[in-house]
Every structure is written in structure tokens, then in C-alpha cells.
Amino acid sequence: MSPGRHLTTLVLLALGALAVPAHAATIQIVMENLVVSPAEISARVGDTIEWINKDVLAHTATARNGDFDVTIAPKKTVTSVLGKAGTVEYYCRYHPNMKAVLKIAP
């Protein structure tokens, strides 16, 4: 291989290393004592949400805009991956006073 090709290969490898996307995060949202915690949280598209229900009652995480509707059985955890950016207000269909906001960046 010629020296010019070595340089080109090194440059491409360096650029590829810079273009590696950040690892997706796992974010925990807890439902306990009929409260969603945290009440407001930020995430990014591709992050995983762990919906943790510590109550003895079933709950949902239902987006007001229709983006998601997750049912979480008592004492269970459900995961979902965020696929769309935006600010999403959500609530529990069974307990409408349980509400929160999820801010999803691209």
C-alpha cells in the first residue's frame, strides 16, 4: 500500500471515530404512592425508559399526544425506547392525577 493510501485510511478511521454516536441512556421513571417521579425529565431519541411501578395498583404512562401508551402491572417494570423528539405530557389513565412531562431531544 502506498504512503498516500495509509494517510487516507488513517484520516477515514479518525473521522469515523469522531462520528460514533453517543450511547443511549436508560432512564428510570418510578410510580410509587400514586406519584410519578421525576415529574419532569429530559431524554434523547434512542434512550430507553424503564417504567417502574412500585405500587400495588396497575398504572399507565399515556401520552396526551398519542405517542405512547404503556401499561405497567403492579410491582413490575416495563421498558420502551424513545423514537420521536418533542415535549410529551403523560398521565396514568387509571389515576389521572398522576402526571408528568418527558422532554425528548433529537
mmCIF file of N, CA, C and O in Angstrom:
data_model
loop_
_atom_site.group_PDB
_atom_site.id
_atom_site.type_symbol
_atom_site.label_atom_id
_atom_site.label_comp_id
_atom_site.label_asym_id
_atom_site.label_seq_id
_atom_site.Cartn_x
_atom_site.Cartn_y
_atom_site.Cartn_z
ATOM 1 N N MET A 1 0.853 -1.171 0.000
ATOM 2 C CA MET A 1 0.000 0.000 0.000
ATOM 3 C C MET A 1 0.901 1.237 0.000
ATOM 4 O O MET A 1 1.879 1.301 0.723
ATOM 5 N N SER A 2 0.534 2.223 -0.785
ATOM 6 C CA SER A 2 1.348 3.437 -0.894
ATOM 7 C C SER A 2 1.153 4.323 0.329
ATOM 8 O O SER A 2 0.139 4.232 1.016
ATOM 9 N N PRO A 3 2.145 5.205 0.630
ATOM 10 C CA PRO A 3 2.012 6.096 1.789
ATOM 11 C C PRO A 3 0.749 6.958 1.726
ATOM 12 O O PRO A 3 0.145 7.263 2.748
ATOM 13 N N GLY A 4 0.327 7.369 0.525
ATOM 14 C CA GLY A 4 -0.884 8.171 0.386
ATOM 15 C C GLY A 4 -2.123 7.406 0.829
ATOM 16 O O GLY A 4 -3.034 7.966 1.430
ATOM 17 N N ARG A 5 -2.150 6.121 0.532
ATOM 18 C CA ARG A 5 -3.303 5.303 0.949
ATOM 19 C C ARG A 5 -3.326 5.120 2.461
ATOM 20 O O ARG A 5 -4.383 5.069 3.074
ATOM 21 N N HIS A 6 -2.134 4.983 3.058
ATOM 22 C CA HIS A 6 -2.068 4.863 4.518
ATOM 23 C C HIS A 6 -2.644 6.106 5.179
ATOM 24 O O HIS A 6 -3.415 6.017 6.127
ATOM 25 N N LEU A 7 -2.268 7.258 4.662
ATOM 26 C CA LEU A 7 -2.757 8.522 5.212
ATOM 27 C C LEU A 7 -4.267 8.631 5.060
ATOM 28 O O LEU A 7 -4.978 9.008 5.987
ATOM 29 N N THR A 8 -4.760 8.274 3.860
ATOM 30 C CA THR A 8 -6.200 8.318 3.611
ATOM 31 C C THR A 8 -6.938 7.389 4.574
ATOM 32 O O THR A 8 -7.972 7.752 5.151
ATOM 33 N N THR A 9 -6.397 6.199 4.784
ATOM 34 C CA THR A 9 -7.018 5.236 5.694
ATOM 35 C C THR A 9 -7.042 5.782 7.115
ATOM 36 O O THR A 9 -8.055 5.691 7.815
ATOM 37 N N LEU A 10 -5.941 6.378 7.555
ATOM 38 C CA LEU A 10 -5.885 6.945 8.900
ATOM 39 C C LEU A 10 -6.879 8.085 9.076
ATOM 40 O O LEU A 10 -7.545 8.199 10.106
ATOM 41 N N VAL A 11 -6.991 8.934 8.070
ATOM 42 C CA VAL A 11 -7.939 10.049 8.134
ATOM 43 C C VAL A 11 -9.363 9.516 8.217
ATOM 44 O O VAL A 11 -10.172 9.980 9.030
ATOM 45 N N LEU A 12 -9.695 8.534 7.414
ATOM 46 C CA LEU A 12 -11.048 7.961 7.440
ATOM 47 C C LEU A 12 -11.345 7.302 8.781
ATOM 48 O O LEU A 12 -12.448 7.425 9.322
ATOM 49 N N LEU A 13 -10.363 6.604 9.338
ATOM 50 C CA LEU A 13 -10.557 5.987 10.650
ATOM 51 C C LEU A 13 -10.765 7.052 11.731
ATOM 52 O O LEU A 13 -11.624 6.916 12.605
ATOM 53 N N ALA A 14 -9.994 8.128 11.678
ATOM 54 C CA ALA A 14 -10.147 9.204 12.657
ATOM 55 C C ALA A 14 -11.513 9.860 12.538
ATOM 56 O O ALA A 14 -12.174 10.130 13.541
ATOM 57 N N LEU A 15 -11.962 10.114 11.318
ATOM 58 C CA LEU A 15 -13.284 10.710 11.123
ATOM 59 C C LEU A 15 -14.380 9.769 11.598
ATOM 60 O O LEU A 15 -15.369 10.195 12.183
ATOM 61 N N GLY A 16 -14.205 8.486 11.347
ATOM 62 C CA GLY A 16 -15.184 7.501 11.814
ATOM 63 C C GLY A 16 -15.279 7.483 13.321
ATOM 64 O O GLY A 16 -16.351 7.369 13.894
ATOM 65 N N ALA A 17 -14.141 7.626 13.995
ATOM 66 C CA ALA A 17 -14.146 7.643 15.458
ATOM 67 C C ALA A 17 -14.887 8.868 15.980
ATOM 68 O O ALA A 17 -15.570 8.811 16.991
ATOM 69 N N LEU A 18 -14.786 9.991 15.280
ATOM 70 C CA LEU A 18 -15.488 11.198 15.699
ATOM 71 C C LEU A 18 -16.984 11.096 15.456
ATOM 72 O O LEU A 18 -17.773 11.743 16.125
ATOM 73 N N ALA A 19 -17.388 10.289 14.490
ATOM 74 C CA ALA A 19 -18.794 10.196 14.113
ATOM 75 C C ALA A 19 -19.560 9.145 14.907
ATOM 76 O O ALA A 19 -20.741 8.960 14.692
ATOM 77 N N VAL A 20 -18.900 8.444 15.811
ATOM 78 C CA VAL A 20 -19.575 7.413 16.594
ATOM 79 C C VAL A 20 -20.611 8.083 17.489
ATOM 80 O O VAL A 20 -20.293 9.001 18.245
ATOM 81 N N PRO A 21 -21.864 7.652 17.405
ATOM 82 C CA PRO A 21 -22.904 8.281 18.225
ATOM 83 C C PRO A 21 -22.719 7.944 19.701
ATOM 84 O O PRO A 21 -22.142 6.927 20.053
ATOM 85 N N ALA A 22 -23.219 8.824 20.545
ATOM 86 C CA ALA A 22 -23.179 8.575 21.988
ATOM 87 C C ALA A 22 -24.075 7.387 22.311
ATOM 88 O O ALA A 22 -25.051 7.122 21.613
ATOM 89 N N HIS A 23 -23.722 6.678 23.362
ATOM 90 C CA HIS A 23 -24.534 5.538 23.776
ATOM 91 C C HIS A 23 -25.860 6.021 24.334
ATOM 92 O O HIS A 23 -25.927 7.035 25.013
ATOM 93 N N ALA A 24 -26.896 5.277 24.016
ATOM 94 C CA ALA A 24 -28.218 5.622 24.541
ATOM 95 C C ALA A 24 -28.233 5.402 26.051
ATOM 96 O O ALA A 24 -27.570 4.518 26.572
ATOM 97 N N ALA A 25 -28.994 6.203 26.722
ATOM 98 C CA ALA A 25 -29.104 6.111 28.183
ATOM 99 C C ALA A 25 -30.342 5.302 28.567
ATOM 100 O O ALA A 25 -31.269 5.142 27.772
ATOM 101 N N THR A 26 -30.327 4.802 29.776
ATOM 102 C CA THR A 26 -31.512 4.181 30.368
ATOM 103 C C THR A 26 -31.977 5.101 31.486
ATOM 104 O O THR A 26 -31.211 5.434 32.384
ATOM 105 N N ILE A 27 -33.215 5.513 31.390
ATOM 106 C CA ILE A 27 -33.780 6.478 32.324
ATOM 107 C C ILE A 27 -34.902 5.798 33.101
ATOM 108 O O ILE A 27 -35.790 5.180 32.508
ATOM 109 N N GLN A 28 -34.857 5.917 34.407
ATOM 110 C CA GLN A 28 -35.873 5.305 35.255
ATOM 111 C C GLN A 28 -36.916 6.329 35.671
ATOM 112 O O GLN A 28 -36.586 7.414 36.144
ATOM 113 N N ILE A 29 -38.166 5.949 35.461
ATOM 114 C CA ILE A 29 -39.300 6.743 35.925
ATOM 115 C C ILE A 29 -40.100 5.836 36.859
ATOM 116 O O ILE A 29 -40.518 4.749 36.467
ATOM 117 N N VAL A 30 -40.262 6.300 38.095
ATOM 118 C CA VAL A 30 -40.865 5.469 39.144
ATOM 119 C C VAL A 30 -42.267 5.961 39.464
ATOM 120 O O VAL A 30 -42.505 7.165 39.591
ATOM 121 N N MET A 31 -43.166 5.005 39.611
ATOM 122 C CA MET A 31 -44.532 5.282 40.047
ATOM 123 C C MET A 31 -44.695 4.620 41.409
ATOM 124 O O MET A 31 -44.624 3.393 41.518
ATOM 125 N N GLU A 32 -44.865 5.480 42.426
ATOM 126 C CA GLU A 32 -44.954 4.977 43.791
ATOM 127 C C GLU A 32 -45.830 5.905 44.615
ATOM 128 O O GLU A 32 -45.708 7.127 44.515
ATOM 129 N N ASN A 33 -46.699 5.326 45.423
ATOM 130 C CA ASN A 33 -47.628 6.100 46.253
ATOM 131 C C ASN A 33 -48.470 7.060 45.398
ATOM 132 O O ASN A 33 -48.700 8.206 45.786
ATOM 133 N N LEU A 34 -48.858 6.589 44.217
ATOM 134 C CA LEU A 34 -49.690 7.342 43.275
ATOM 135 C C LEU A 34 -49.033 8.644 42.814
ATOM 136 O O LEU A 34 -49.705 9.637 42.541
ATOM 137 N N VAL A 35 -47.703 8.626 42.699
ATOM 138 C CA VAL A 35 -46.929 9.772 42.229
ATOM 139 C C VAL A 35 -45.932 9.295 41.186
ATOM 140 O O VAL A 35 -45.332 8.230 41.326
ATOM 141 N N VAL A 36 -45.750 10.094 40.129
ATOM 142 C CA VAL A 36 -44.735 9.836 39.109
ATOM 143 C C VAL A 36 -43.496 10.634 39.485
ATOM 144 O O VAL A 36 -43.571 11.836 39.739
ATOM 145 N N SER A 37 -42.344 9.954 39.490
ATOM 146 C CA SER A 37 -41.108 10.632 39.866
ATOM 147 C C SER A 37 -39.976 10.220 38.924
ATOM 148 O O SER A 37 -39.766 9.024 38.720
ATOM 149 N N PRO A 38 -39.292 11.184 38.346
ATOM 150 C CA PRO A 38 -39.469 12.619 38.487
ATOM 151 C C PRO A 38 -40.669 13.114 37.682
ATOM 152 O O PRO A 38 -41.075 12.483 36.705
ATOM 153 N N ALA A 39 -41.195 14.247 38.083
ATOM 154 C CA ALA A 39 -42.357 14.820 37.409
ATOM 155 C C ALA A 39 -41.988 15.433 36.066
ATOM 156 O O ALA A 39 -42.842 15.607 35.208
ATOM 157 N N GLU A 40 -40.717 15.771 35.896
ATOM 158 C CA GLU A 40 -40.227 16.284 34.617
ATOM 159 C C GLU A 40 -38.819 15.758 34.418
ATOM 160 O O GLU A 40 -37.995 15.823 35.330
ATOM 161 N N ILE A 41 -38.562 15.226 33.220
ATOM 162 C CA ILE A 41 -37.237 14.672 32.940
ATOM 163 C C ILE A 41 -36.912 14.863 31.469
ATOM 164 O O ILE A 41 -37.817 14.928 30.627
ATOM 165 N N SER A 42 -35.627 14.960 31.172
ATOM 166 C CA SER A 42 -35.167 15.104 29.793
ATOM 167 C C SER A 42 -34.512 13.814 29.331
ATOM 168 O O SER A 42 -33.871 13.113 30.120
ATOM 169 N N ALA A 43 -34.675 13.516 28.044
ATOM 170 C CA ALA A 43 -34.099 12.321 27.443
ATOM 171 C C ALA A 43 -33.784 12.636 25.990
ATOM 172 O O ALA A 43 -34.008 13.759 25.525
ATOM 173 N N ARG A 44 -33.266 11.634 25.273
ATOM 174 C CA ARG A 44 -32.950 11.789 23.855
ATOM 175 C C ARG A 44 -33.600 10.647 23.073
ATOM 176 O O ARG A 44 -33.841 9.567 23.618
ATOM 177 N N VAL A 45 -33.858 10.893 21.815
ATOM 178 C CA VAL A 45 -34.358 9.829 20.944
ATOM 179 C C VAL A 45 -33.355 8.679 21.008
ATOM 180 O O VAL A 45 -32.144 8.899 20.956
ATOM 181 N N GLY A 46 -33.846 7.470 21.169
ATOM 182 C CA GLY A 46 -32.992 6.292 21.283
ATOM 183 C C GLY A 46 -32.764 5.846 22.712
ATOM 184 O O GLY A 46 -32.340 4.714 22.952
ATOM 185 N N ASP A 47 -33.037 6.726 23.686
ATOM 186 C CA ASP A 47 -32.909 6.339 25.091
ATOM 187 C C ASP A 47 -34.001 5.332 25.449
ATOM 188 O O ASP A 47 -35.078 5.316 24.848
ATOM 189 N N THR A 48 -33.717 4.522 26.452
ATOM 190 C CA THR A 48 -34.682 3.555 26.961
ATOM 191 C C THR A 48 -35.274 4.097 28.261
ATOM 192 O O THR A 48 -34.543 4.554 29.137
ATOM 193 N N ILE A 49 -36.579 4.030 28.357
ATOM 194 C CA ILE A 49 -37.262 4.398 29.596
ATOM 195 C C ILE A 49 -37.616 3.111 30.327
ATOM 196 O O ILE A 49 -38.186 2.191 29.741
ATOM 197 N N GLU A 50 -37.247 3.044 31.601
ATOM 198 C CA GLU A 50 -37.702 1.966 32.477
ATOM 199 C C GLU A 50 -38.833 2.533 33.318
ATOM 200 O O GLU A 50 -38.613 3.420 34.153
ATOM 201 N N TRP A 51 -40.025 2.071 33.046
ATOM 202 C CA TRP A 51 -41.205 2.488 33.810
ATOM 203 C C TRP A 51 -41.309 1.521 34.984
ATOM 204 O O TRP A 51 -41.600 0.342 34.792
ATOM 205 N N ILE A 52 -41.069 1.981 36.191
ATOM 206 C CA ILE A 52 -41.032 1.130 37.378
ATOM 207 C C ILE A 52 -42.255 1.424 38.234
ATOM 208 O O ILE A 52 -42.425 2.537 38.729
ATOM 209 N N ASN A 53 -43.088 0.416 38.404
ATOM 210 C CA ASN A 53 -44.294 0.563 39.222
ATOM 211 C C ASN A 53 -44.045 -0.110 40.563
ATOM 212 O O ASN A 53 -43.987 -1.330 40.654
ATOM 213 N N LYS A 54 -43.905 0.672 41.611
ATOM 214 C CA LYS A 54 -43.681 0.138 42.957
ATOM 215 C C LYS A 54 -44.979 0.012 43.743
ATOM 216 O O LYS A 54 -44.969 -0.448 44.882
ATOM 217 N N ASP A 55 -46.088 0.429 43.141
ATOM 218 C CA ASP A 55 -47.383 0.364 43.813
ATOM 219 C C ASP A 55 -48.010 -1.024 43.684
ATOM 220 O O ASP A 55 -47.573 -1.848 42.877
ATOM 221 N N VAL A 56 -49.070 -1.253 44.467
ATOM 222 C CA VAL A 56 -49.825 -2.498 44.381
ATOM 223 C C VAL A 56 -50.986 -2.366 43.384
ATOM 224 O O VAL A 56 -51.783 -3.286 43.248
ATOM 225 N N LEU A 57 -51.060 -1.225 42.711
ATOM 226 C CA LEU A 57 -52.076 -0.957 41.688
ATOM 227 C C LEU A 57 -51.408 -0.852 40.329
ATOM 228 O O LEU A 57 -50.259 -0.406 40.227
ATOM 229 N N ALA A 58 -52.114 -1.218 39.269
ATOM 230 C CA ALA A 58 -51.599 -1.039 37.915
ATOM 231 C C ALA A 58 -51.607 0.443 37.550
ATOM 232 O O ALA A 58 -52.433 1.211 38.057
ATOM 233 N N HIS A 59 -50.680 0.849 36.690
ATOM 234 C CA HIS A 59 -50.610 2.217 36.202
ATOM 235 C C HIS A 59 -50.372 2.206 34.703
ATOM 236 O O HIS A 59 -49.997 1.173 34.127
ATOM 237 N N THR A 60 -50.568 3.359 34.081
ATOM 238 C CA THR A 60 -50.192 3.533 32.681
ATOM 239 C C THR A 60 -49.330 4.782 32.569
ATOM 240 O O THR A 60 -49.347 5.648 33.440
ATOM 241 N N ALA A 61 -48.587 4.835 31.488
ATOM 242 C CA ALA A 61 -47.905 6.060 31.072
ATOM 243 C C ALA A 61 -48.498 6.356 29.706
ATOM 244 O O ALA A 61 -48.135 5.737 28.703
ATOM 245 N N THR A 62 -49.471 7.233 29.673
ATOM 246 C CA THR A 62 -50.244 7.513 28.469
ATOM 247 C C THR A 62 -49.951 8.934 27.998
ATOM 248 O O THR A 62 -50.267 9.905 28.696
ATOM 249 N N ALA A 63 -49.345 9.037 26.816
ATOM 250 C CA ALA A 63 -49.005 10.354 26.263
ATOM 251 C C ALA A 63 -50.275 11.046 25.794
ATOM 252 O O ALA A 63 -51.101 10.446 25.101
ATOM 253 N N ARG A 64 -50.422 12.305 26.148
ATOM 254 C CA ARG A 64 -51.599 13.071 25.723
ATOM 255 C C ARG A 64 -51.639 13.244 24.208
ATOM 256 O O ARG A 64 -52.711 13.375 23.629
ATOM 257 N N ASN A 65 -50.459 13.237 23.555
ATOM 258 C CA ASN A 65 -50.412 13.398 22.094
ATOM 259 C C ASN A 65 -50.487 12.066 21.352
ATOM 260 O O ASN A 65 -50.377 12.033 20.137
ATOM 261 N N GLY A 66 -50.620 10.951 22.071
ATOM 262 C CA GLY A 66 -50.754 9.646 21.443
ATOM 263 C C GLY A 66 -49.445 8.952 21.103
ATOM 264 O O GLY A 66 -49.456 7.875 20.516
ATOM 265 N N ASP A 67 -48.304 9.521 21.471
ATOM 266 C CA ASP A 67 -47.010 8.920 21.131
ATOM 267 C C ASP A 67 -46.769 7.572 21.797
ATOM 268 O O ASP A 67 -46.096 6.717 21.234
ATOM 269 N N PHE A 68 -47.282 7.369 23.000
ATOM 270 C CA PHE A 68 -47.116 6.075 23.670
ATOM 271 C C PHE A 68 -48.234 5.865 24.673
ATOM 272 O O PHE A 68 -48.887 6.808 25.119
ATOM 273 N N ASP A 69 -48.467 4.596 24.988
ATOM 274 C CA ASP A 69 -49.440 4.202 25.997
ATOM 275 C C ASP A 69 -48.945 2.887 26.581
ATOM 276 O O ASP A 69 -49.138 1.816 26.000
ATOM 277 N N VAL A 70 -48.261 2.985 27.709
ATOM 278 C CA VAL A 70 -47.620 1.835 28.335
ATOM 279 C C VAL A 70 -48.406 1.450 29.583
ATOM 280 O O VAL A 70 -48.710 2.310 30.403
ATOM 281 N N THR A 71 -48.711 0.172 29.723
ATOM 282 C CA THR A 71 -49.372 -0.324 30.931
ATOM 283 C C THR A 71 -48.327 -1.034 31.776
ATOM 284 O O THR A 71 -47.572 -1.870 31.273
ATOM 285 N N ILE A 72 -48.292 -0.693 33.071
ATOM 286 C CA ILE A 72 -47.313 -1.274 33.983
ATOM 287 C C ILE A 72 -48.069 -1.976 35.106
ATOM 288 O O ILE A 72 -48.772 -1.341 35.899
ATOM 289 N N ALA A 73 -47.925 -3.278 35.161
ATOM 290 C CA ALA A 73 -48.586 -4.070 36.201
ATOM 291 C C ALA A 73 -47.993 -3.729 37.573
ATOM 292 O O ALA A 73 -46.881 -3.215 37.673
ATOM 293 N N PRO A 74 -48.736 -4.038 38.644
ATOM 294 C CA PRO A 74 -48.227 -3.770 39.992
ATOM 295 C C PRO A 74 -46.890 -4.475 40.244
ATOM 296 O O PRO A 74 -46.694 -5.618 39.834
ATOM 297 N N LYS A 75 -45.971 -3.735 40.865
ATOM 298 C CA LYS A 75 -44.658 -4.270 41.251
ATOM 299 C C LYS A 75 -43.840 -4.785 40.064
ATOM 300 O O LYS A 75 -43.018 -5.684 40.214
ATOM 301 N N LYS A 76 -44.053 -4.211 38.882
ATOM 302 C CA LYS A 76 -43.348 -4.635 37.659
ATOM 303 C C LYS A 76 -42.637 -3.456 37.017
ATOM 304 O O LYS A 76 -42.910 -2.295 37.312
ATOM 305 N N THR A 77 -41.741 -3.778 36.085
ATOM 306 C CA THR A 77 -41.015 -2.784 35.295
ATOM 307 C C THR A 77 -41.229 -3.102 33.821
ATOM 308 O O THR A 77 -41.177 -4.259 33.422
ATOM 309 N N VAL A 78 -41.477 -2.059 33.034
ATOM 310 C CA VAL A 78 -41.652 -2.181 31.589
ATOM 311 C C VAL A 78 -40.675 -1.215 30.936
ATOM 312 O O VAL A 78 -40.447 -0.113 31.453
ATOM 313 N N THR A 79 -40.086 -1.611 29.817
ATOM 314 C CA THR A 79 -39.169 -0.716 29.111
ATOM 315 C C THR A 79 -39.729 -0.344 27.749
ATOM 316 O O THR A 79 -40.466 -1.113 27.134
ATOM 317 N N SER A 80 -39.357 0.856 27.305
ATOM 318 C CA SER A 80 -39.690 1.292 25.946
ATOM 319 C C SER A 80 -38.584 2.221 25.478
ATOM 320 O O SER A 80 -37.921 2.874 26.279
ATOM 321 N N VAL A 81 -38.378 2.252 24.162
ATOM 322 C CA VAL A 81 -37.338 3.085 23.564
ATOM 323 C C VAL A 81 -38.005 4.302 22.932
ATOM 324 O O VAL A 81 -39.005 4.173 22.219
ATOM 325 N N LEU A 82 -37.426 5.471 23.186
ATOM 326 C CA LEU A 82 -37.983 6.719 22.659
ATOM 327 C C LEU A 82 -37.631 6.862 21.184
ATOM 328 O O LEU A 82 -36.460 6.770 20.814
ATOM 329 N N GLY A 83 -38.650 7.112 20.364
ATOM 330 C CA GLY A 83 -38.426 7.162 18.930
ATOM 331 C C GLY A 83 -38.693 8.506 18.282
ATOM 332 O O GLY A 83 -38.468 8.665 17.088
ATOM 333 N N LYS A 84 -39.161 9.470 19.053
ATOM 334 C CA LYS A 84 -39.578 10.742 18.462
ATOM 335 C C LYS A 84 -39.267 11.889 19.423
ATOM 336 O O LYS A 84 -39.531 11.793 20.614
ATOM 337 N N ALA A 85 -38.708 12.969 18.884
ATOM 338 C CA ALA A 85 -38.386 14.138 19.699
ATOM 339 C C ALA A 85 -39.641 14.958 19.985
ATOM 340 O O ALA A 85 -40.617 14.910 19.237
ATOM 341 N N GLY A 86 -39.592 15.702 21.089
ATOM 342 C CA GLY A 86 -40.687 16.599 21.436
ATOM 343 C C GLY A 86 -40.919 16.605 22.935
ATOM 344 O O GLY A 86 -40.315 15.844 23.682
ATOM 345 N N THR A 87 -41.788 17.475 23.369
ATOM 346 C CA THR A 87 -42.182 17.529 24.774
ATOM 347 C C THR A 87 -43.510 16.795 24.900
ATOM 348 O O THR A 87 -44.481 17.136 24.224
ATOM 349 N N VAL A 88 -43.511 15.776 25.746
ATOM 350 C CA VAL A 88 -44.683 14.911 25.861
ATOM 351 C C VAL A 88 -45.223 14.964 27.291
ATOM 352 O O VAL A 88 -44.520 14.624 28.238
ATOM 353 N N GLU A 89 -46.450 15.405 27.413
ATOM 354 C CA GLU A 89 -47.149 15.327 28.693
ATOM 355 C C GLU A 89 -47.814 13.953 28.745
ATOM 356 O O GLU A 89 -48.429 13.528 27.770
ATOM 357 N N TYR A 90 -47.658 13.259 29.878
ATOM 358 C CA TYR A 90 -48.295 11.949 30.003
ATOM 359 C C TYR A 90 -48.909 11.812 31.389
ATOM 360 O O TYR A 90 -48.614 12.585 32.304
ATOM 361 N N TYR A 91 -49.781 10.819 31.521
ATOM 362 C CA TYR A 91 -50.518 10.620 32.766
ATOM 363 C C TYR A 91 -50.898 9.155 32.893
ATOM 364 O O TYR A 91 -50.717 8.367 31.951
ATOM 365 N N CYS A 92 -51.434 8.782 34.040
ATOM 366 C CA CYS A 92 -51.955 7.428 34.251
ATOM 367 C C CYS A 92 -53.454 7.457 33.953
ATOM 368 O O CYS A 92 -54.192 8.245 34.548
ATOM 369 N N ARG A 93 -53.899 6.616 33.036
ATOM 370 C CA ARG A 93 -55.329 6.568 32.701
ATOM 371 C C ARG A 93 -56.180 6.133 33.888
ATOM 372 O O ARG A 93 -57.341 6.526 34.006
ATOM 373 N N TYR A 94 -55.615 5.306 34.779
ATOM 374 C CA TYR A 94 -56.361 4.828 35.935
ATOM 375 C C TYR A 94 -56.387 5.856 37.071
ATOM 376 O O TYR A 94 -57.293 5.844 37.898
ATOM 377 N N HIS A 95 -55.363 6.699 37.108
ATOM 378 C CA HIS A 95 -55.218 7.694 38.183
ATOM 379 C C HIS A 95 -54.773 9.006 37.535
ATOM 380 O O HIS A 95 -53.592 9.344 37.548
ATOM 381 N N PRO A 96 -55.699 9.750 36.931
ATOM 382 C CA PRO A 96 -55.359 10.939 36.128
ATOM 383 C C PRO A 96 -54.580 12.032 36.871
ATOM 384 O O PRO A 96 -53.968 12.874 36.237
ATOM 385 N N ASN A 97 -54.595 11.987 38.208
ATOM 386 C CA ASN A 97 -53.805 12.964 38.955
ATOM 387 C C ASN A 97 -52.303 12.654 38.872
ATOM 388 O O ASN A 97 -51.475 13.501 39.193
ATOM 389 N N MET A 98 -51.960 11.464 38.435
ATOM 390 C CA MET A 98 -50.558 11.092 38.230
ATOM 391 C C MET A 98 -50.152 11.579 36.850
ATOM 392 O O MET A 98 -50.584 11.020 35.841
ATOM 393 N N LYS A 99 -49.328 12.614 36.799
ATOM 394 C CA LYS A 99 -48.947 13.168 35.509
ATOM 395 C C LYS A 99 -47.512 13.672 35.560
ATOM 396 O O LYS A 99 -46.978 13.958 36.646
ATOM 397 N N ALA A 100 -46.907 13.758 34.383
ATOM 398 C CA ALA A 100 -45.512 14.198 34.295
ATOM 399 C C ALA A 100 -45.216 14.658 32.874
ATOM 400 O O ALA A 100 -46.077 14.574 31.983
ATOM 401 N N VAL A 101 -43.999 15.156 32.680
ATOM 402 C CA VAL A 101 -43.571 15.666 31.374
ATOM 403 C C VAL A 101 -42.234 15.028 31.018
ATOM 404 O O VAL A 101 -41.323 14.960 31.849
ATOM 405 N N LEU A 102 -42.138 14.577 29.770
ATOM 406 C CA LEU A 102 -40.919 13.992 29.233
ATOM 407 C C LEU A 102 -40.455 14.839 28.068
ATOM 408 O O LEU A 102 -41.185 14.992 27.089
ATOM 409 N N LYS A 103 -39.275 15.457 28.195
ATOM 410 C CA LYS A 103 -38.712 16.299 27.138
ATOM 411 C C LYS A 103 -37.687 15.473 26.373
ATOM 412 O O LYS A 103 -36.659 15.082 26.950
ATOM 413 N N ILE A 104 -37.985 15.208 25.094
ATOM 414 C CA ILE A 104 -37.153 14.318 24.293
ATOM 415 C C ILE A 104 -36.428 15.120 23.218
ATOM 416 O O ILE A 104 -37.057 15.688 22.320
ATOM 417 N N ALA A 105 -35.109 15.163 23.324
ATOM 418 C CA ALA A 105 -34.270 15.872 22.339
ATOM 419 C C ALA A 105 -33.920 14.909 21.205
ATOM 420 O O ALA A 105 -33.886 13.689 21.403
ATOM 421 N N PRO A 106 -33.657 15.461 20.007
ATOM 422 C CA PRO A 106 -33.276 14.590 18.867
ATOM 423 C C PRO A 106 -31.982 13.836 19.127
ATOM 424 O O PRO A 106 -31.208 14.151 19.939
#
